PDB file of C-alpha atoms in Angstrom:
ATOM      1  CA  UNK A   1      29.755   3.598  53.192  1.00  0.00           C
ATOM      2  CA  UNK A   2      26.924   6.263  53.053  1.00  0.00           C
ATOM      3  CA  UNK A   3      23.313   5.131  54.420  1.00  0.00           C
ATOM      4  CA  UNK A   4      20.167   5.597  52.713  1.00  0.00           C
ATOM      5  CA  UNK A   5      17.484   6.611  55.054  1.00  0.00           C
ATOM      6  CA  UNK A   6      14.301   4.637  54.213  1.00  0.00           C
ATOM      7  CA  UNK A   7      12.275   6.353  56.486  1.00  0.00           C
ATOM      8  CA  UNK A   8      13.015   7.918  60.055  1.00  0.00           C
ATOM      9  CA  UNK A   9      13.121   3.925  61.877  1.00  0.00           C
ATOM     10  CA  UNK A  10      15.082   2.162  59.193  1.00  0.00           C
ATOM     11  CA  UNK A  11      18.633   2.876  57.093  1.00  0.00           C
ATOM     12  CA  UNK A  12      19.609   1.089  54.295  1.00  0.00           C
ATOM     13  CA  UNK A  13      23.294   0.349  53.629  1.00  0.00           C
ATOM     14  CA  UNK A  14      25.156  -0.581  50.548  1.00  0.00           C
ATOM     15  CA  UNK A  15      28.103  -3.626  50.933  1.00  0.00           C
ATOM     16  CA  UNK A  16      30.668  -4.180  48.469  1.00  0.00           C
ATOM     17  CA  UNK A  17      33.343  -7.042  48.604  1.00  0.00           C
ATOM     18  CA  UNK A  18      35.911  -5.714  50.383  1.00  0.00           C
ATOM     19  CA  UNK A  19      34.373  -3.495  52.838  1.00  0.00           C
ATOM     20  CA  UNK A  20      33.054  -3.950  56.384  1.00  0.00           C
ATOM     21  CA  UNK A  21      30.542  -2.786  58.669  1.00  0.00           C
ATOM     22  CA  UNK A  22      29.502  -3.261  62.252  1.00  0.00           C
ATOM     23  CA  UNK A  23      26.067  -3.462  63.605  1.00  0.00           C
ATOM     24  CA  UNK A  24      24.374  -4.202  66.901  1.00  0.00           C
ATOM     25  CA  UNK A  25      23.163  -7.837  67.203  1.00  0.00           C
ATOM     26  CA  UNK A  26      20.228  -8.041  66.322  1.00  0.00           C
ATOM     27  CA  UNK A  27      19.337  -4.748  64.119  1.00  0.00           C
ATOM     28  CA  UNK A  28      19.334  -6.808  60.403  1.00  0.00           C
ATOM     29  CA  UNK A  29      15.838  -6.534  59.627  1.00  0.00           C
ATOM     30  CA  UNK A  30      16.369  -7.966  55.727  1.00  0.00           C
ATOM     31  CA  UNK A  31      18.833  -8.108  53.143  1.00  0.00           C
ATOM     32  CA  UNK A  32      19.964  -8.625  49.543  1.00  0.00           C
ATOM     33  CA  UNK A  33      22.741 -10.533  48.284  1.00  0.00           C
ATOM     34  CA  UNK A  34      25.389 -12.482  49.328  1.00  0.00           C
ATOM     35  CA  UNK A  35      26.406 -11.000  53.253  1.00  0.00           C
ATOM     36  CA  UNK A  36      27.495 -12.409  56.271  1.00  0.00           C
ATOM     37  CA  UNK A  37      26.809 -11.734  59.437  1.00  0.00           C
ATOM     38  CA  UNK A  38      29.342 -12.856  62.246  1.00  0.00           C
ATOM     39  CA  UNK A  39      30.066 -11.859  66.237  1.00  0.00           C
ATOM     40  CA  UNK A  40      32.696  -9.006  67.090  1.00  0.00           C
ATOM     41  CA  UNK A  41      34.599  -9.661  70.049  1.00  0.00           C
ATOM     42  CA  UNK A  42      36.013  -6.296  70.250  1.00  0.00           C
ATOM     43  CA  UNK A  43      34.358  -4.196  66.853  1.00  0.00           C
ATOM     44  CA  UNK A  44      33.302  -1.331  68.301  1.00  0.00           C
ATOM     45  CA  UNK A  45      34.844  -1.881  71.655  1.00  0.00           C
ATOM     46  CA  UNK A  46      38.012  -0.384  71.395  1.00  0.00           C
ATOM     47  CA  UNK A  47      40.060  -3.239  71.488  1.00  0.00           C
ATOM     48  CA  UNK A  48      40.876  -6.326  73.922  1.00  0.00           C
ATOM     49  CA  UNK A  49      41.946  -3.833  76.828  1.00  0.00           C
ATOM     50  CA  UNK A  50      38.966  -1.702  76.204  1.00  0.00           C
ATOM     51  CA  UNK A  51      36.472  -4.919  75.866  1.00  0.00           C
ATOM     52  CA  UNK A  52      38.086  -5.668  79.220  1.00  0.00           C
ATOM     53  CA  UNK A  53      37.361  -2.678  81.322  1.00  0.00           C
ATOM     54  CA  UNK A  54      33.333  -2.384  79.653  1.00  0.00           C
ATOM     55  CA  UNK A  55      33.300  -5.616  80.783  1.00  0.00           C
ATOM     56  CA  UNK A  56      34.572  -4.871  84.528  1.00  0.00           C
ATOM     57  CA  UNK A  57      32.026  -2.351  84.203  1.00  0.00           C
ATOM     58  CA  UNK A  58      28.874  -4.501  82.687  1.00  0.00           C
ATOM     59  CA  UNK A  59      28.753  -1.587  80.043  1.00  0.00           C
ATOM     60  CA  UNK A  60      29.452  -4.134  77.008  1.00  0.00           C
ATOM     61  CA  UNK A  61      27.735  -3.989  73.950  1.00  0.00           C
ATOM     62  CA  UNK A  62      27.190  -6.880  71.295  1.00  0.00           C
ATOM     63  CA  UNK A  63      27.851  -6.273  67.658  1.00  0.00           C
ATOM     64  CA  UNK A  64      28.106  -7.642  64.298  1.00  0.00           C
ATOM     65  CA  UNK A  65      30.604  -7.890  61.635  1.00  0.00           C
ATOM     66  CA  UNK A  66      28.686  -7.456  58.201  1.00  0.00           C
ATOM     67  CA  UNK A  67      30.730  -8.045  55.257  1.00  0.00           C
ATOM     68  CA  UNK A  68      29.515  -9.245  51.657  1.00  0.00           C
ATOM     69  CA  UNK A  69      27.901  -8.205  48.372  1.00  0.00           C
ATOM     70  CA  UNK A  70      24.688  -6.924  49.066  1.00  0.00           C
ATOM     71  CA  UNK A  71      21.942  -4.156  50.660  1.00  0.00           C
ATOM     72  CA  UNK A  72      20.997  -4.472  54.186  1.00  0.00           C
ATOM     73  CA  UNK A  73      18.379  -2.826  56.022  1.00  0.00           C
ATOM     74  CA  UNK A  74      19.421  -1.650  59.156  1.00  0.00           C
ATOM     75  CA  UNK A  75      16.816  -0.996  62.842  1.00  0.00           C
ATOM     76  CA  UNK A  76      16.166  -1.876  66.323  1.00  0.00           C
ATOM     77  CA  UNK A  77      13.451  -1.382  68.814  1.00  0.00           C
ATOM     78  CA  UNK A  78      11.769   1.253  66.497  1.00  0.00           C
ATOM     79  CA  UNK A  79      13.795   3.826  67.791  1.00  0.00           C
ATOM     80  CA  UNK A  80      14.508   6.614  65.598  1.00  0.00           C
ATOM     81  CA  UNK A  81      17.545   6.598  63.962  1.00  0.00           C
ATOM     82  CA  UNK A  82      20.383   9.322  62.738  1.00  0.00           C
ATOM     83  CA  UNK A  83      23.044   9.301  60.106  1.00  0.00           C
ATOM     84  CA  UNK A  84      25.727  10.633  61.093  1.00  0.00           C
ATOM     85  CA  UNK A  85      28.747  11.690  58.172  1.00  0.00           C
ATOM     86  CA  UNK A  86      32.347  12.065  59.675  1.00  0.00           C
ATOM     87  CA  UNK A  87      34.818  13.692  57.350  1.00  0.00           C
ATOM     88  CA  UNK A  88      38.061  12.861  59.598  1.00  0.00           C
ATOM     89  CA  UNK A  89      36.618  14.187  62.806  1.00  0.00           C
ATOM     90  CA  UNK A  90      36.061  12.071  66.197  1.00  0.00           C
ATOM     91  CA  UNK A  91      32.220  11.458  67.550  1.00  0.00           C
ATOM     92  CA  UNK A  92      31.555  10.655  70.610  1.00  0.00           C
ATOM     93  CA  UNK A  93      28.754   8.351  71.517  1.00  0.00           C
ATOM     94  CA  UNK A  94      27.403   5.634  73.807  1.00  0.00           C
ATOM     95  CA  UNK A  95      28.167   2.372  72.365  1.00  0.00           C
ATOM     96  CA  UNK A  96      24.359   1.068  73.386  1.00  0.00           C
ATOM     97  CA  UNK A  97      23.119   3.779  70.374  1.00  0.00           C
ATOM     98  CA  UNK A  98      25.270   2.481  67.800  1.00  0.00           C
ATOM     99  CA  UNK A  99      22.958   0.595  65.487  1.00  0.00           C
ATOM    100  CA  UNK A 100      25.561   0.390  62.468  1.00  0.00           C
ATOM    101  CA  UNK A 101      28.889   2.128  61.391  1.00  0.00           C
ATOM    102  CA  UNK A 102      31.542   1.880  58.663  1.00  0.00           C
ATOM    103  CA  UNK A 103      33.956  -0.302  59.465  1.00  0.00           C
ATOM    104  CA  UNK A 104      36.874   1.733  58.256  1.00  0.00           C
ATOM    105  CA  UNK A 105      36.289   4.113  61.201  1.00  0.00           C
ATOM    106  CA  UNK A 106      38.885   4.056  64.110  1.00  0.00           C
ATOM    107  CA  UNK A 107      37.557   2.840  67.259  1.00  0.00           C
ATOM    108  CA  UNK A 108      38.640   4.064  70.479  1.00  0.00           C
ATOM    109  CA  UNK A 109      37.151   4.133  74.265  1.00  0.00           C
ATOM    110  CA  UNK A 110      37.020   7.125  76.500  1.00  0.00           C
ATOM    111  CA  UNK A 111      37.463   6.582  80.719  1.00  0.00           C
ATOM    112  CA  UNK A 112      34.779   9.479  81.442  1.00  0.00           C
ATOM    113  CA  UNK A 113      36.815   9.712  84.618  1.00  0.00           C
ATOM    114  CA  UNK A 114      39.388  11.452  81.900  1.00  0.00           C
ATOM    115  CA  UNK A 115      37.291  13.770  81.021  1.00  0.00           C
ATOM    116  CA  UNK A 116      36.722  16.224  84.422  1.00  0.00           C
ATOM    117  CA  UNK A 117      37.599  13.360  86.962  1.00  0.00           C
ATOM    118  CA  UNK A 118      35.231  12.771  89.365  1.00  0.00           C
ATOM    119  CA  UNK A 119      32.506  15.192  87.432  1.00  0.00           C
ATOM    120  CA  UNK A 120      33.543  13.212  84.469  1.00  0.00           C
ATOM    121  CA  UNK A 121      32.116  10.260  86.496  1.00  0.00           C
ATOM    122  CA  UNK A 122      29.047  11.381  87.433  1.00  0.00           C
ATOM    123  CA  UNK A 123      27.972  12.914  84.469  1.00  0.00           C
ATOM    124  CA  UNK A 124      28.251   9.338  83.013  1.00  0.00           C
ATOM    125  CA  UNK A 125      25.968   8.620  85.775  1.00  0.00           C
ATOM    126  CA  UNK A 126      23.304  10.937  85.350  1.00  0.00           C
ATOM    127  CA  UNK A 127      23.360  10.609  81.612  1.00  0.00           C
ATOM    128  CA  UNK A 128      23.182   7.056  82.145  1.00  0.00           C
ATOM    129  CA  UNK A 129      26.482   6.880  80.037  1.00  0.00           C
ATOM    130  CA  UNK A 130      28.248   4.926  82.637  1.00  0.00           C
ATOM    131  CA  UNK A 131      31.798   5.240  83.024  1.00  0.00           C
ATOM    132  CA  UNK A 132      33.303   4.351  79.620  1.00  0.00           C
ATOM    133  CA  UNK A 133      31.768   6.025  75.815  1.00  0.00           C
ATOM    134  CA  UNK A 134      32.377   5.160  72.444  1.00  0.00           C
ATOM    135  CA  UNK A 135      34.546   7.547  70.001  1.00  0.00           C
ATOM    136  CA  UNK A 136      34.723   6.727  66.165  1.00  0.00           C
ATOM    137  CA  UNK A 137      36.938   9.063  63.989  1.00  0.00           C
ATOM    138  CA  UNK A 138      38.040   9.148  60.549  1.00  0.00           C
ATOM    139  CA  UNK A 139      35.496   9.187  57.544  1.00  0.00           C
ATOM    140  CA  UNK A 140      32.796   6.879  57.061  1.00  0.00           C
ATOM    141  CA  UNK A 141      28.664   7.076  58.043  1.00  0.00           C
ATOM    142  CA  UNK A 142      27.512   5.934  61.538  1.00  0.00           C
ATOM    143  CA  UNK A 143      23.574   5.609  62.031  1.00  0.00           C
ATOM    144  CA  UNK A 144      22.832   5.916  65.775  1.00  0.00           C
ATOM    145  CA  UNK A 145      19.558   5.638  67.935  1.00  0.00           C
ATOM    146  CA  UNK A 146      17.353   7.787  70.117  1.00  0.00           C
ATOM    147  CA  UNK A 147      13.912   8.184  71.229  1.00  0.00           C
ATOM    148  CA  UNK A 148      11.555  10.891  69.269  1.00  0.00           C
ATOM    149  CA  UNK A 149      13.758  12.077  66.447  1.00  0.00           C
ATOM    150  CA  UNK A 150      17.163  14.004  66.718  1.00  0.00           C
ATOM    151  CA  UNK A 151      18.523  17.907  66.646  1.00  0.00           C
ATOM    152  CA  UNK A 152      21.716  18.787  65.514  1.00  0.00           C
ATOM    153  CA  UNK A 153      22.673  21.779  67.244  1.00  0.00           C
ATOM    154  CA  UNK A 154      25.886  23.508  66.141  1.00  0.00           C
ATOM    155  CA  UNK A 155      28.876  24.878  68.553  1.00  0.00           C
ATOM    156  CA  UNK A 156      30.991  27.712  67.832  1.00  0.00           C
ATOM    157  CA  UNK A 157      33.266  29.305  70.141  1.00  0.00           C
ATOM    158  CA  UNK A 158      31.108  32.372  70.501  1.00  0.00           C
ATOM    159  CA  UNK A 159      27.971  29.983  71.042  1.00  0.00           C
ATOM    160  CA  UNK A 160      28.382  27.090  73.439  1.00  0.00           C
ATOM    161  CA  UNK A 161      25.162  25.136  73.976  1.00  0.00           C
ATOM    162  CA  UNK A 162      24.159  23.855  76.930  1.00  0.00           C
ATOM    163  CA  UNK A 163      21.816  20.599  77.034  1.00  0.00           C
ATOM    164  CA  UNK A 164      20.085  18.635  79.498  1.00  0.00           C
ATOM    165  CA  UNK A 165      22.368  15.683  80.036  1.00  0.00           C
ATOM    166  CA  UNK A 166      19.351  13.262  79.784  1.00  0.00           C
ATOM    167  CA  UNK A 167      18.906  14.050  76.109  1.00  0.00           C
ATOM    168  CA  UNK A 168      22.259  14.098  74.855  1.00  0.00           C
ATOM    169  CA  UNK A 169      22.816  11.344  72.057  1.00  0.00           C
ATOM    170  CA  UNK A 170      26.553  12.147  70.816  1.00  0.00           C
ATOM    171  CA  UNK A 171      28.576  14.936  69.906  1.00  0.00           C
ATOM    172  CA  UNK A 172      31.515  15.084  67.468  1.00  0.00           C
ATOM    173  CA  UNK A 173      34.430  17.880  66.382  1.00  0.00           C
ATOM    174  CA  UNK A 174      36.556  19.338  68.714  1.00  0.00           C
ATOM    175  CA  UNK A 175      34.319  20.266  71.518  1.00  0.00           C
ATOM    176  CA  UNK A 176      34.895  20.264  75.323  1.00  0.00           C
ATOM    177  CA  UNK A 177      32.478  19.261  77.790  1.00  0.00           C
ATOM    178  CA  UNK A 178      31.545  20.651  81.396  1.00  0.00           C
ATOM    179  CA  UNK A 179      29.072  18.979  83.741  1.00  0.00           C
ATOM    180  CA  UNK A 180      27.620  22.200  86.306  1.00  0.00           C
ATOM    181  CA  UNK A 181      25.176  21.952  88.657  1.00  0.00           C
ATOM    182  CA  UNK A 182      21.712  23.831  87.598  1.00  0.00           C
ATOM    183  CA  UNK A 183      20.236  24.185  91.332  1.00  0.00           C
ATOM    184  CA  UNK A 184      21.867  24.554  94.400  1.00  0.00           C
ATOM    185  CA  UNK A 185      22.096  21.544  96.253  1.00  0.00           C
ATOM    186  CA  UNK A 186      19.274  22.177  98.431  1.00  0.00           C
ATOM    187  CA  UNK A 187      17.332  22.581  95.269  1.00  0.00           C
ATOM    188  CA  UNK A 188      18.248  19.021  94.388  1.00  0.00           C
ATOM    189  CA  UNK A 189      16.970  16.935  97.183  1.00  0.00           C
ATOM    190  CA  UNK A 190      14.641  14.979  96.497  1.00  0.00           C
ATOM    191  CA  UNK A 191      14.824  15.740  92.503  1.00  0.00           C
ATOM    192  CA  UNK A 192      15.030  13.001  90.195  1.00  0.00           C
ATOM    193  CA  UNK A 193      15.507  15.134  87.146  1.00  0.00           C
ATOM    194  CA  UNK A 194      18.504  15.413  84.931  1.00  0.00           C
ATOM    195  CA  UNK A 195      17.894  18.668  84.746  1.00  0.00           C
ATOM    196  CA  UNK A 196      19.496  19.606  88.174  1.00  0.00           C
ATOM    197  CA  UNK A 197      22.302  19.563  86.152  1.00  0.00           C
ATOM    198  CA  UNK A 198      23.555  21.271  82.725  1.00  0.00           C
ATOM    199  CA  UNK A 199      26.329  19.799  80.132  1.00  0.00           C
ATOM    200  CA  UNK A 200      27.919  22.527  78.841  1.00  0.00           C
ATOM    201  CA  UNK A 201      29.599  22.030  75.287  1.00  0.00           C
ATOM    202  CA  UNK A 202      32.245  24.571  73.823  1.00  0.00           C
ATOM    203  CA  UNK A 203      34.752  24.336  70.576  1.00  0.00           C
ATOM    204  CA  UNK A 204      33.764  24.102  67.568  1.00  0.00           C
ATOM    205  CA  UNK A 205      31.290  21.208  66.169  1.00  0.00           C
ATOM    206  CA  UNK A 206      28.059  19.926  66.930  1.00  0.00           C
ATOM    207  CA  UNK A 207      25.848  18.058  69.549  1.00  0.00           C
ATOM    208  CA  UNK A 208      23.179  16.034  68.841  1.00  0.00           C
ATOM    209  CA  UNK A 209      19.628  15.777  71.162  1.00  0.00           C
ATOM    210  CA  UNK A 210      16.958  13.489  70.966  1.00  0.00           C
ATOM    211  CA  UNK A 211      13.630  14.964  71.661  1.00  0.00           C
ATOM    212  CA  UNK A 212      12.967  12.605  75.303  1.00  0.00           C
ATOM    213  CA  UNK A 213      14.867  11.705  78.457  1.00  0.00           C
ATOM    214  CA  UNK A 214      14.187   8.343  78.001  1.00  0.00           C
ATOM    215  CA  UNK A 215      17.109   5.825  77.893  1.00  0.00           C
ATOM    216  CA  UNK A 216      17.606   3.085  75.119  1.00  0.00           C
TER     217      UNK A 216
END
């Protein structure tokens, strides 16, 4: 379920009967046809057990099953937005950016914690991730959010990229992902900055970076 970009705040997307999409409550702007729109307990989520632990965690996220015959226009907050085509790979993502995905896509939710332990943790901290993010995988489109426009920077195992972990939106393929320290702790005292710290990406795939720090 491709979206059509309408201009750099709003994606249109095309429903068939049949088909389903999610969106975040609240992101319809307009539509055409015959759609529904109806509350996901657990689109999106990951499941009940997942649900259950964002929960725990107050890092839920409200969405929207969209279903019908129609064309829906798709944006929130006026908050750039990025389409994002998966051809049987796995993004990774913040559920809070998701403004609208094909519904065909497996859902899944990651324990950062999993991913480098305690350094896991607290890059989910100063990313402002939390401790739980958001992986879709399969093929299907997924429009996401971010302040000032996004830049898709591609990872090769000769060329990791390293971004400031304030400005990372997503990232999908089969990349790993290494939170280091930028300054030496002295250096951080008293620094409020992300940028004390680097995310290091490696693999093969790409990362995507809005152009702020600012959180949704």
């Amino acid at each position: 379920m491709p979206f059509r970009e309408i201009n750099p705040k709003v994606v249109e997307a095309q429903l068939v009967p049949g088909q389903r999409m999610y969106s975040q409550r609240g992101a319809m702007l307009a539509y055409r046809g015959e759609v529904s729109f109806t509350p996901s307990l657990t689109g999106g989520q990951g499941g009940v057990m997942s649900m259950i632990g964002r929960r725990v965690a107050n890092e839920q996220t409200p969405l929207m099953t969209v279903e019908g015959n129609g064309t829906v226009l798709f944006g929130h907050g006026g908050h750039h937005i990025q389409v994002i085509n998966l051809a049987g790979d796995t993004l990774h993502v913040e559920a809070d950016r998701l403004l609208a995905f094909d519904g065909a896509l497996q859902q899944g939710t990651v324990f950062l914690g999993a991913q480098g332990g305690v350094m896991g943790v607290v890059r989910g901290q100063v990313t402002g991730q939390g401790l739980f993010t958001t992986t879709l995988k399969g093929h299907g489109s997924v429009a996401v959010m971010a302040h000032g426009g996004v830049v898709e920077l591609p990872v090769t195992p000769q060329r990791p990229v390293h971004v400031d972990p304030q400005a990372y939106v997503a990232h999908h393929g089969e990349l790993r992902n290494r939170l280091s320290t930028a300054l030496g702790w002295r250096d951080m005292v008293g620094r409020g900055s992300g940028e004390a710290f680097q995310l290091e990406l490696s693999g093969q795939g790409a990362v995507f970076v809005q152009a702020s720090e600012e959180k949704l």
